[in-house]
Backbone as CSV, one residue per row, in Angstrom:
resi,resn,N_x,N_y,N_z,CA_x,CA_y,CA_z,C_x,C_y,C_z
1,MET,-0.118,26.635,18.719,-0.671,25.739,18.218,-1.121,25.430,16.410
2,ARG,-0.966,24.581,15.701,-0.829,24.914,14.895,-2.171,24.206,14.279
3,SER,-2.722,24.850,13.131,-4.018,24.595,12.174,-4.175,22.969,12.163
4,ILE,-4.965,22.764,11.064,-5.291,21.328,10.747,-4.652,21.683,9.439
5,LYS,-4.653,22.686,8.703,-3.976,23.082,7.390,-2.823,23.024,7.522
6,GLU,-2.268,23.479,8.687,-0.882,23.802,8.775,-0.108,21.771,9.080
7,LEU,-0.925,21.251,9.798,-0.740,19.915,10.192,-0.721,18.875,8.900
8,SER,-1.397,19.128,7.991,-1.451,18.389,6.928,-0.831,18.869,5.674
9,ASP,0.043,19.991,5.995,0.747,20.238,4.649,1.875,19.627,4.248
10,LEU,2.205,18.963,3.466,3.426,18.137,3.118,4.304,18.910,2.238
11,THR,4.303,20.165,2.284,5.050,20.871,1.186,6.739,20.466,1.283
12,GLY,7.389,20.353,0.817,8.975,20.287,1.080,9.264,18.659,0.958
13,ARG,8.347,17.825,1.275,8.730,16.299,1.912,8.232,15.501,0.630
14,VAL,9.038,14.524,0.931,9.114,13.782,-0.375,8.575,12.117,-0.304
15,ALA,7.580,11.682,-0.878,6.910,10.223,-0.435,7.184,9.491,-1.952
16,LEU,7.653,8.099,-1.511,7.863,6.804,-2.683,6.830,6.071,-2.107
17,ILE,6.002,5.748,-3.240,4.914,4.811,-2.995,5.105,3.636,-3.946
18,THR,5.241,2.262,-3.516,5.493,1.244,-4.600,4.107,1.148,-5.016
19,GLY,3.924,0.445,-6.328,2.759,-0.005,-6.868,2.085,1.337,-7.016
20,GLY,2.764,2.457,-7.280,2.234,3.758,-7.259,1.757,3.864,-8.757
21,ALA,1.607,2.910,-9.748,0.820,3.275,-10.631,-0.424,2.479,-11.140
22,GLY,-0.488,1.657,-9.896,-1.943,1.020,-9.999,-3.010,1.884,-8.977
23,HIS,-4.350,1.243,-9.121,-5.533,1.875,-8.615,-5.385,3.234,-7.384
24,ILE,-4.861,2.197,-6.063,-5.229,2.707,-4.837,-3.750,3.187,-4.441
25,GLY,-2.516,3.281,-5.213,-1.110,3.539,-5.256,-1.477,5.019,-5.970
26,ARG,-2.027,5.023,-7.012,-2.293,6.388,-7.696,-3.124,7.368,-6.751
27,THR,-4.157,6.528,-6.646,-4.862,8.065,-5.722,-4.417,8.627,-4.762
28,ILE,-3.383,7.303,-3.874,-2.516,7.746,-2.495,-1.425,9.123,-3.342
29,ALA,-1.012,8.668,-4.282,0.039,9.753,-4.853,-0.599,11.084,-4.909
30,GLU,-1.926,10.798,-5.694,-2.653,12.266,-5.906,-3.148,13.247,-5.041
31,GLY,-3.524,12.123,-4.081,-3.924,13.019,-2.002,-2.444,13.963,-1.676
32,LEU,-1.302,12.899,-1.720,-0.038,13.321,-0.969,0.547,14.538,-2.385
33,ALA,0.473,14.526,-3.778,0.369,15.832,-4.283,0.098,16.673,-4.254
34,GLU,-1.470,16.768,-3.503,-2.290,17.857,-3.821,-1.649,19.000,-2.425
35,LEU,-1.465,18.095,-1.349,-1.022,18.875,-0.668,0.424,19.543,-0.221
36,GLY,0.992,18.858,-1.451,2.646,19.680,-1.807,3.661,18.275,-1.739
37,ALA,3.486,17.479,-1.397,4.692,16.507,-1.146,4.989,16.493,-2.623
38,SER,6.539,16.347,-2.947,7.401,15.906,-3.948,6.684,14.031,-3.921
39,ILE,6.912,13.119,-5.432,6.411,11.542,-5.395,7.102,11.108,-6.197
40,ALA,7.606,9.715,-5.834,8.529,8.904,-6.217,7.480,7.928,-6.545
41,ILE,7.146,7.328,-7.862,6.328,6.191,-8.087,7.088,5.428,-8.158
42,VAL,7.269,4.321,-7.778,7.863,2.870,-7.992,7.151,1.860,-8.114
43,ASP,7.533,1.487,-9.603,6.273,0.258,-10.289,7.377,-0.470,-11.217
44,ILE,6.674,-1.479,-11.882,7.092,-2.592,-12.718,6.676,-1.857,-13.903
45,ASN,5.728,-1.573,-13.997,5.007,-1.263,-15.382,5.409,0.370,-15.835
46,ALA,6.260,0.505,-16.733,6.849,1.729,-16.973,5.883,2.377,-17.963
47,ASP,5.128,1.631,-18.490,4.006,2.970,-19.941,2.957,3.412,-18.701
48,ALA,2.766,2.628,-17.520,1.535,3.150,-16.392,2.389,3.896,-16.142
49,MET,3.051,3.695,-15.338,4.154,4.870,-14.386,4.293,6.029,-15.393
50,ARG,4.603,5.937,-16.473,4.779,7.511,-16.984,3.815,8.083,-17.435
51,GLU,2.779,7.389,-17.480,0.957,7.883,-17.476,0.825,8.896,-16.033
52,VAL,0.788,8.251,-15.153,0.831,8.587,-13.654,1.609,9.779,-13.405
53,THR,2.844,9.698,-13.884,3.610,10.399,-12.951,3.493,11.910,-14.372
54,SER,2.911,11.761,-15.342,2.618,12.998,-15.962,1.410,13.881,-15.638
55,VAL,0.312,13.046,-15.304,-0.748,13.551,-14.900,-0.571,14.301,-13.667
56,ILE,0.128,13.710,-12.655,0.420,13.959,-11.195,0.764,15.458,-11.163
57,SER,2.096,15.534,-12.169,2.917,16.619,-12.327,2.374,17.605,-12.954
58,GLU,1.663,17.473,-13.761,0.758,18.349,-14.741,-0.666,19.219,-13.976
59,LYS,-0.746,18.162,-13.318,-2.344,18.696,-12.396,-1.931,19.446,-11.491
60,TYR,-0.797,18.890,-10.631,-0.842,19.428,-8.935,0.720,20.361,-8.885
61,GLY,1.257,20.451,-10.220,2.698,21.358,-10.386,3.403,21.364,-9.078
62,THR,3.721,19.564,-8.849,4.751,19.306,-7.853,5.234,18.088,-8.796
63,LYS,6.598,17.999,-8.390,7.802,17.008,-8.697,7.077,15.557,-8.811
64,CYS,6.949,15.111,-9.683,6.957,13.629,-9.776,7.581,12.671,-10.724
65,GLU,8.467,11.486,-10.015,8.768,10.650,-10.843,8.798,9.281,-10.858
66,GLY,9.174,8.388,-11.758,9.139,7.176,-11.701,10.021,6.645,-11.552
67,LEU,10.249,5.496,-10.788,11.578,4.439,-10.838,10.812,3.158,-11.015
68,LYS,11.443,2.451,-12.310,11.080,1.307,-12.880,11.970,0.038,-11.925
69,VAL,11.505,-0.594,-10.963,11.819,-1.481,-10.330,11.029,-2.941,-10.006
70,ASP,11.868,-3.723,-10.216,11.266,-5.261,-10.667,11.320,-5.436,-8.344
71,LEU,10.827,-5.423,-7.657,10.233,-5.360,-6.269,10.432,-7.201,-5.987
72,GLU,10.874,-7.809,-6.588,11.179,-9.527,-6.867,12.845,-9.729,-6.636
73,ASN,13.500,-8.263,-7.196,15.110,-8.183,-7.142,15.362,-7.369,-6.023
74,GLU,16.153,-7.953,-5.287,16.644,-7.387,-3.723,17.673,-6.210,-4.693
75,ALA,18.727,-6.697,-5.252,19.510,-5.514,-5.738,19.234,-4.494,-6.136
76,GLU,17.686,-4.367,-6.963,16.524,-3.401,-7.572,16.792,-2.552,-6.192
77,ILE,16.060,-3.496,-5.456,15.308,-2.565,-4.147,16.431,-1.647,-3.615
78,LYS,17.521,-2.343,-3.138,18.707,-1.536,-2.400,18.868,-0.332,-2.925
79,GLU,18.735,-0.380,-4.457,19.338,0.674,-4.965,18.757,2.078,-4.747
80,ILE,17.363,1.696,-4.642,16.274,2.794,-4.809,16.687,4.003,-3.541
81,PRO,17.115,3.959,-2.707,17.331,5.084,-1.808,18.208,6.041,-2.388
82,ARG,19.634,5.361,-3.006,20.354,6.090,-4.014,19.710,6.837,-5.120
83,ARG,18.879,6.224,-5.613,18.103,7.343,-6.722,17.745,8.049,-6.618
84,ILE,16.706,8.254,-5.375,16.060,8.974,-4.470,16.615,9.994,-4.125
85,GLU,17.726,9.624,-3.721,18.435,10.898,-3.294,19.319,11.513,-3.986
86,GLU,19.485,10.979,-5.425,19.893,11.674,-6.265,18.901,12.663,-6.980
87,ARG,17.745,12.185,-6.775,16.841,13.022,-8.095,15.953,13.937,-7.036
88,PHE,15.603,13.375,-5.612,14.999,14.566,-4.903,15.676,14.653,-3.642
89,GLY,16.809,14.292,-3.586,17.701,14.893,-2.197,16.875,14.638,-0.556
90,SER,15.957,14.080,-0.899,15.553,13.257,0.490,14.196,12.587,0.650
91,LEU,13.947,12.208,1.773,13.083,10.675,1.802,12.406,11.106,3.212
92,ASN,11.010,11.065,3.008,9.870,11.345,3.967,8.929,10.433,4.418
93,ILE,8.645,10.123,3.137,7.480,8.933,3.547,7.728,7.746,2.575
94,VAL,7.069,6.439,3.113,7.193,5.388,2.354,6.109,4.802,2.325
95,ILE,5.635,4.487,1.348,4.169,3.855,1.012,4.210,1.995,0.498
96,ASN,4.699,1.142,1.209,4.628,0.054,0.873,3.430,-0.769,0.435
97,ASN,3.028,-0.211,-0.998,1.906,-0.636,-1.115,1.565,-1.844,-2.591
98,ALA,2.530,-1.891,-3.168,2.682,-3.609,-3.994,2.243,-4.277,-3.314
99,ALA,1.496,-5.090,-4.639,1.346,-6.382,-4.014,0.568,-7.575,-4.859
100,PHE,0.560,-8.712,-4.906,0.282,-9.652,-5.779,-1.651,-9.701,-5.116
101,VAL,-2.387,-9.051,-5.733,-3.722,-9.497,-5.146,-4.717,-10.375,-5.818
102,GLY,-5.701,-11.072,-5.060,-6.548,-12.178,-5.799,-6.829,-11.771,-7.182
103,GLU,-6.956,-10.805,-7.799,-7.360,-10.433,-9.109,-5.971,-11.470,-10.048
104,ASN,-4.876,-11.324,-9.733,-3.574,-11.085,-10.292,-4.214,-13.161,-10.912
105,LYS,-3.381,-12.760,-12.299,-3.417,-14.146,-13.205,-2.267,-14.792,-12.981
106,LEU,-1.964,-15.586,-11.774,-0.772,-16.457,-11.562,-1.132,-17.843,-11.795
107,GLU,-0.509,-18.881,-12.228,-0.815,-20.547,-12.415,-0.359,-20.848,-10.596
108,GLY,-1.483,-21.299,-9.908,-0.976,-21.970,-8.968,-1.810,-21.129,-7.550
109,TRP,-2.589,-19.896,-8.398,-3.051,-18.361,-7.020,-4.195,-18.497,-6.892
110,VAL,-5.210,-18.077,-7.907,-6.519,-18.270,-7.500,-7.151,-19.429,-8.072
111,THR,-7.174,-20.531,-7.042,-7.161,-22.259,-7.179,-7.615,-22.723,-6.267
112,SER,-8.251,-23.947,-5.999,-8.213,-24.425,-5.042,-7.103,-24.685,-3.940
113,PHE,-7.099,-24.738,-2.780,-6.320,-24.943,-1.997,-5.062,-25.525,-2.163
114,SER,-5.551,-27.100,-2.553,-4.594,-28.069,-2.617,-3.813,-27.561,-4.309
115,GLU,-4.546,-26.643,-4.744,-3.869,-26.715,-6.171,-3.000,-25.073,-6.216
116,GLN,-3.191,-24.670,-4.839,-1.880,-23.650,-4.824,-0.374,-23.864,-4.968
117,SER,0.146,-23.192,-5.436,1.431,-23.702,-5.864,2.796,-22.952,-4.756
118,ILE,3.969,-24.052,-4.497,4.910,-23.059,-3.808,5.332,-22.351,-4.078
119,GLU,5.726,-22.263,-5.466,6.333,-21.228,-6.256,5.899,-19.679,-6.445
120,THR,4.657,-20.036,-6.528,3.408,-18.519,-6.206,3.249,-18.385,-4.973
121,TRP,3.376,-18.901,-4.212,3.354,-18.665,-2.521,4.410,-17.604,-2.157
122,ARG,5.841,-18.212,-2.962,6.778,-17.760,-2.468,6.857,-16.003,-3.514
123,ARG,6.512,-16.091,-4.092,6.701,-14.515,-5.330,5.943,-13.969,-4.586
124,ALA,4.370,-14.510,-3.887,3.880,-13.376,-3.593,3.800,-12.629,-2.302
125,VAL,4.980,-13.465,-1.304,5.434,-13.357,0.175,6.438,-12.219,-0.344
126,GLU,7.552,-12.397,-1.560,8.222,-11.418,-1.884,8.171,-10.461,-2.295
127,VAL,6.809,-10.017,-2.744,6.199,-8.720,-3.100,5.407,-8.297,-1.824
128,ASN,4.780,-9.002,-1.706,3.707,-8.211,-0.402,4.680,-7.929,0.614
129,LEU,5.518,-8.871,1.554,6.026,-8.960,2.343,7.771,-8.748,2.679
130,THR,8.210,-9.440,1.727,9.651,-9.336,1.945,10.021,-7.806,1.139
131,ALA,9.608,-7.416,0.274,10.195,-6.484,-0.335,9.552,-4.953,0.686
132,ALA,8.590,-5.231,1.522,8.117,-3.562,2.295,9.788,-3.885,3.332
133,PHE,9.497,-5.366,3.920,11.142,-5.419,4.898,12.350,-4.791,4.107
134,ALA,12.748,-5.564,2.914,14.091,-4.606,2.466,13.811,-3.436,2.337
135,LEU,13.024,-2.720,1.640,12.679,-1.083,1.226,12.727,-0.362,2.456
136,THR,11.817,-0.543,3.806,12.213,-0.038,4.680,13.253,-0.222,5.328
137,GLN,14.064,-1.438,4.974,15.423,-1.277,5.889,16.617,-0.568,4.776
138,ALA,16.710,-0.373,3.491,17.177,0.521,3.124,17.100,1.634,3.379
139,CYS,15.734,2.300,3.354,15.728,3.669,3.307,15.001,4.046,4.871
140,THR,15.836,3.492,5.775,15.927,3.776,6.788,16.743,5.307,7.227
141,ASP,18.127,5.271,6.750,18.907,6.562,7.017,18.209,7.463,6.446
142,LEU,17.596,7.336,5.000,17.027,8.684,4.988,16.006,8.958,5.425
143,LEU,15.150,8.292,5.907,13.535,8.475,6.716,14.406,9.169,7.965
144,LYS,15.521,8.541,9.041,15.566,9.055,10.339,16.305,10.552,9.534
145,LYS,16.595,10.749,8.675,17.352,11.774,8.424,16.492,13.314,8.495
146,SER,15.337,12.715,7.600,14.194,13.433,7.805,13.911,14.369,8.700
147,LYS,13.612,13.771,9.947,13.134,13.944,10.881,11.951,13.923,11.094
148,ARG,11.328,13.877,10.043,9.608,13.300,10.001,9.272,11.922,9.123
149,GLY,9.890,10.711,9.312,9.636,9.906,8.627,8.643,8.798,8.688
150,SER,7.873,8.804,8.108,6.679,8.321,8.164,6.628,6.633,7.006
151,VAL,6.265,5.907,7.757,6.366,4.357,7.062,4.668,3.895,6.862
152,ILE,4.034,3.534,5.854,2.708,3.245,5.640,2.483,1.821,5.054
153,ASN,2.161,1.169,5.922,2.547,-0.544,5.133,0.965,-0.766,4.859
154,ILE,0.541,-0.990,3.238,-1.001,-1.428,2.745,-1.055,-2.568,2.935
155,GLY,-2.074,-2.946,4.100,-2.019,-4.148,4.449,-3.638,-5.062,4.161
156,SER,-4.558,-5.367,4.511,-5.587,-6.035,4.011,-6.692,-6.465,5.445
157,THR,-7.731,-6.278,5.251,-8.818,-7.030,5.915,-8.623,-8.191,6.407
158,TYR,-8.038,-9.099,4.965,-7.795,-10.288,4.689,-6.438,-10.810,5.908
159,GLY,-5.560,-9.602,6.158,-4.345,-9.755,7.190,-4.987,-10.091,8.590
160,LEU,-6.291,-9.656,8.445,-7.000,-9.810,10.129,-7.786,-10.997,10.309
161,VAL,-9.065,-11.251,9.040,-10.170,-12.478,9.736,-9.399,-13.045,8.485
162,GLY,-10.305,-14.331,8.311,-10.253,-15.508,7.444,-11.596,-15.307,5.959
163,PRO,-11.264,-15.589,5.169,-11.827,-15.546,4.176,-13.583,-16.358,4.395
164,ASP,-14.726,-15.553,4.172,-15.408,-16.574,3.348,-15.775,-17.076,2.332
165,MET,-15.409,-18.139,1.892,-14.845,-18.344,1.089,-16.541,-18.330,-0.469
166,SER,-17.797,-18.486,0.480,-18.878,-18.547,-0.433,-19.329,-17.206,-1.390
167,ILE,-18.552,-16.730,-1.135,-18.710,-14.932,-1.465,-18.478,-14.984,-3.057
168,TYR,-17.452,-16.007,-3.280,-16.564,-16.283,-4.658,-17.210,-17.238,-5.450
169,LYS,-18.400,-17.612,-4.716,-18.892,-18.925,-5.611,-19.825,-18.380,-7.176
170,GLY,-19.555,-19.346,-7.952,-19.728,-18.980,-9.178,-19.318,-17.776,-10.127
171,THR,-17.923,-17.267,-9.286,-17.179,-16.343,-10.279,-15.528,-16.927,-10.140
172,GLU,-14.912,-16.157,-11.311,-13.492,-17.332,-11.173,-12.675,-16.361,-10.335
173,MET,-12.601,-15.528,-9.256,-12.193,-15.137,-8.222,-11.958,-15.674,-7.268
174,GLY,-11.266,-15.213,-6.642,-10.926,-16.303,-5.053,-9.811,-15.871,-4.266
175,ASN,-9.360,-16.233,-2.988,-8.657,-15.845,-1.693,-7.666,-16.716,-1.783
176,PRO,-6.332,-16.389,-2.066,-5.275,-17.427,-2.077,-4.489,-17.371,-0.421
177,ALA,-4.110,-18.106,-0.100,-3.620,-18.400,1.028,-2.543,-17.135,1.344
178,ALA,-1.635,-17.483,0.450,-0.324,-16.322,0.307,-0.978,-15.174,0.705
179,TYR,-1.836,-14.764,-0.164,-2.103,-13.023,-0.035,-2.135,-12.824,1.554
180,ALA,-3.306,-13.771,2.087,-3.790,-13.421,3.711,-2.616,-13.512,4.750
181,ALA,-1.583,-14.525,3.938,-0.859,-14.222,5.194,0.283,-13.645,5.280
182,SER,0.451,-13.035,3.967,1.818,-11.879,3.869,1.227,-10.639,4.127
183,LYS,-0.332,-10.573,4.308,-0.596,-9.209,4.738,-0.751,-9.334,6.221
184,GLY,-1.198,-10.553,6.477,-0.721,-10.748,7.781,0.155,-10.099,8.694
185,GLY,0.992,-11.076,8.002,2.666,-10.601,8.613,3.072,-9.214,8.173
186,LEU,2.431,-8.915,7.373,2.994,-7.213,7.111,2.563,-6.302,8.438
187,ILE,1.041,-6.680,8.558,0.725,-5.756,9.935,1.469,-6.263,10.764
188,GLN,2.157,-7.259,11.450,2.998,-7.468,12.460,4.460,-7.015,12.174
189,LEU,4.635,-7.093,11.069,5.830,-6.143,10.369,5.836,-4.603,11.204
190,THR,4.718,-4.132,10.933,4.835,-2.670,11.070,4.915,-2.564,12.630
191,ARG,4.029,-3.208,13.712,4.436,-3.126,14.656,5.651,-3.407,15.547
192,TRP,6.179,-4.381,15.021,7.692,-4.586,15.150,8.686,-3.410,14.643
193,LEU,8.285,-2.691,13.482,9.269,-1.648,13.144,8.682,-0.440,13.605
194,SER,7.685,-0.463,14.398,7.070,0.758,15.016,8.101,1.186,16.593
195,THR,8.544,0.090,17.103,8.789,0.449,18.251,10.822,0.010,17.870
196,VAL,11.112,-0.272,16.386,12.293,-0.567,16.539,13.112,0.991,15.781
197,LEU,12.177,1.316,15.040,12.332,2.516,14.173,12.027,3.678,14.971
198,ALA,11.617,3.730,16.207,11.263,5.047,16.829,12.308,5.573,17.660
199,PRO,12.498,6.657,17.936,11.128,7.856,17.930,11.442,8.209,16.476
200,GLU,12.395,8.172,15.878,12.637,9.053,14.738,12.068,8.737,13.508
201,VAL,11.094,7.632,13.418,10.680,7.162,12.500,8.904,6.554,12.750
202,ARG,7.853,6.842,12.255,6.515,6.393,12.994,6.174,4.997,11.653
203,VAL,5.742,4.121,12.049,5.334,2.614,11.201,3.853,2.602,11.538
204,ASN,3.246,3.015,10.541,1.823,2.251,10.594,1.427,1.745,9.625
205,SER,0.257,0.972,9.604,-0.447,0.344,8.393,-2.140,0.262,8.365
206,LEU,-2.344,0.691,6.923,-3.507,1.085,6.581,-4.753,-0.196,5.882
207,SER,-5.256,-0.948,6.249,-6.049,-1.838,5.784,-7.306,-1.761,5.094
208,PRO,-7.307,-1.577,3.570,-8.310,-1.435,3.067,-9.364,-2.951,2.893
209,GLY,-10.423,-2.564,2.794,-11.614,-3.786,2.436,-11.407,-3.689,0.964
210,GLY,-12.849,-4.150,0.163,-12.996,-4.648,-1.140,-12.771,-3.577,-1.700
211,VAL,-12.568,-3.138,-2.946,-12.877,-1.970,-3.755,-13.447,-2.322,-4.673
212,GLU,-14.688,-2.008,-5.290,-15.784,-1.911,-6.438,-14.630,-1.835,-7.928
213,ARG,-14.001,-2.634,-8.395,-14.191,-2.902,-9.603,-14.465,-3.538,-10.775
214,GLY,-15.903,-3.675,-10.991,-16.536,-4.259,-11.790,-16.316,-6.070,-11.825
215,GLN,-16.009,-6.027,-10.498,-16.410,-7.581,-9.944,-17.796,-8.051,-10.365
216,PRO,-17.928,-9.163,-10.888,-19.539,-9.828,-11.019,-20.237,-9.524,-9.861
217,LYS,-21.708,-8.962,-10.577,-22.359,-8.657,-9.680,-23.163,-9.742,-8.449
218,THR,-23.019,-10.833,-8.783,-23.038,-12.027,-7.769,-22.446,-11.442,-6.289
219,PHE,-20.715,-11.700,-6.807,-19.750,-11.376,-5.770,-20.078,-9.710,-5.052
220,GLN,-20.368,-8.974,-6.168,-20.805,-7.718,-5.244,-21.747,-7.766,-4.426
221,SER,-22.915,-8.525,-4.447,-23.944,-8.613,-3.847,-23.634,-9.202,-2.520
222,GLU,-23.117,-10.146,-2.778,-22.554,-11.155,-1.177,-21.824,-10.476,0.000
223,TYR,-20.813,-9.426,-1.184,-19.601,-8.588,-0.281,-20.256,-7.535,0.389
224,VAL,-21.670,-6.953,-0.101,-22.247,-5.854,0.308,-23.159,-6.379,1.381
225,LYS,-23.990,-7.166,1.311,-24.557,-7.848,2.599,-23.831,-8.325,3.621
226,ARG,-22.288,-8.250,3.506,-21.496,-8.475,4.845,-20.666,-7.498,5.418
227,THR,-21.426,-6.057,4.622,-20.630,-5.302,5.062,-21.672,-3.709,5.637
228,PRO,-21.484,-3.595,7.004,-22.643,-2.814,7.524,-22.523,-1.348,6.516
229,LEU,-21.642,-0.633,6.107,-22.092,0.533,5.447,-22.773,-0.021,4.288
230,LYS,-22.509,-1.077,3.915,-23.710,-1.655,2.440,-23.303,-1.241,1.130
231,ARG,-22.137,-1.202,0.997,-21.682,-0.755,-0.167,-19.921,-0.983,-0.457
232,MET,-19.457,-1.298,-1.320,-17.867,-1.735,-1.471,-17.091,-0.304,-1.382
233,ALA,-15.830,-0.232,-1.286,-15.171,0.749,-1.380,-15.231,1.281,-2.856
234,SER,-14.569,2.480,-2.739,-13.680,3.554,-3.871,-12.530,3.794,-3.565
235,GLU,-11.458,3.791,-4.334,-10.215,4.145,-4.228,-10.276,5.661,-3.374
236,GLU,-10.841,6.368,-3.698,-11.200,7.781,-3.226,-11.027,7.556,-1.226
237,ASP,-12.245,6.243,-0.770,-12.179,6.248,0.727,-10.375,5.953,1.452
238,TYR,-9.654,5.468,0.203,-8.740,5.696,1.342,-7.528,6.560,1.350
239,LYS,-8.412,7.364,0.457,-7.108,9.064,0.348,-7.157,9.276,1.509
240,GLY,-8.178,9.863,2.350,-7.943,10.537,3.980,-7.092,9.894,4.854
241,ALA,-7.175,8.596,4.808,-6.896,7.659,6.092,-5.313,7.540,5.639
242,ALA,-4.954,7.831,4.443,-3.327,7.581,3.650,-2.549,9.128,4.295
243,LEU,-3.229,10.484,3.941,-2.895,11.325,4.144,-2.750,11.050,5.496
244,TYR,-3.471,11.295,6.632,-3.267,11.098,8.010,-2.386,10.432,8.248
245,LEU,-1.877,9.369,7.770,-0.572,8.471,8.413,0.626,9.209,7.708
246,ALA,0.697,9.644,6.884,2.091,10.328,6.105,2.019,11.838,6.871
247,SER,1.046,12.605,7.393,1.132,13.995,7.801,1.344,14.288,9.532
248,ASP,1.671,15.224,9.544,1.886,15.569,11.432,0.691,15.364,12.179
249,LEU,-0.735,15.090,10.978,-2.186,15.187,11.812,-1.397,13.661,12.789
250,SER,-1.220,12.720,12.627,-0.693,11.859,13.017,0.377,11.141,13.749
251,SER,1.255,12.504,14.224,2.628,12.797,14.568,2.707,11.891,16.194
252,TYR,1.409,11.644,16.552,1.866,11.183,17.906,1.023,9.153,17.789
253,VAL,0.966,8.969,16.507,0.192,7.559,15.838,1.769,7.058,15.744
254,THR,1.866,5.584,16.397,2.745,4.471,15.631,2.179,3.044,15.748
255,GLY,2.505,2.104,15.013,2.790,0.921,15.825,0.701,0.550,15.275
256,HIS,0.233,1.453,14.578,-1.440,1.249,14.339,-1.963,0.929,13.408
257,ASN,-2.679,-0.009,13.375,-3.144,-0.628,11.989,-5.172,0.122,11.846
258,LEU,-4.629,0.886,10.890,-5.975,1.795,10.434,-6.580,1.003,9.366
259,VAL,-8.029,0.386,10.052,-9.034,-0.331,8.998,-10.119,0.417,8.717
260,VAL,-10.239,0.584,7.455,-10.802,1.516,6.784,-11.815,0.110,5.557
261,ASP,-12.840,-0.526,6.021,-13.223,-1.543,5.551,-15.088,-1.309,5.624
262,GLY,-15.569,-0.085,5.911,-17.171,-0.212,5.910,-17.594,-0.953,6.853
263,GLY,-17.152,-1.590,7.880,-16.938,-2.212,8.904,-16.882,-3.816,8.964
264,TRP,-16.554,-4.249,7.519,-16.432,-5.791,7.428,-16.079,-6.392,8.197
265,THR,-14.984,-5.999,9.371,-14.611,-6.652,10.546,-14.785,-6.146,11.548
266,ALA,-16.034,-5.876,11.633,-16.597,-5.338,12.963,-17.593,-6.544,13.604
267,TRP,-17.886,-7.301,12.463,-18.841,-8.268,13.041,-18.594,-9.733,12.471
């Protein structure tokens, strides 16, 4: 029987993380690198990506490279497996993390329902949901070949429950319909993929709650009131959950949505 250390060891495995230069993506990438994985950061922000890959390579002594990709471009997504195979030789873990979120400054996004635009809806669904479908489809052969394929889709509590819009009162923040719908779709896509890609590839989702990033105090106060653990999350709160789903610690887990929200959805 293997030890916990052996089950969590990712030495020799390759992980691809979309939106890997962002807050949660970077934290997960560092966690995987710490356990020995080589990391492919997929992001549209080339400057941020270079900074992240440099830090991870130097800090953990593992291979970490960036791939600049526009996830609204199907052709660029389809090129990812070839680029991964050329640079890393294999692929074991895909983390679909990139997304438009509530703080994004998009026209017709964080506004009243009547003013939310179809064009922005389509862009959000394209990045948050369609890109995850397309990337997983494109990487399936590599994942199956690895014998230990794991896909992790980053969902959201708002893919599970409706928003309480009163917590945004007095702020410029909001909760667009396309965000909730795309995250709900991503969680259901997880279930669908888990049965279709089994037994070679496991597919799970991780649904975070709200992360404290300097939001207005009124919002933070209202959010905390609704959270049993009485605080917002930090990025670090999601590191362990992602490592669990990526490694052999969860080798008999597929089709699961792991909610890490401080109890937000428990009542």
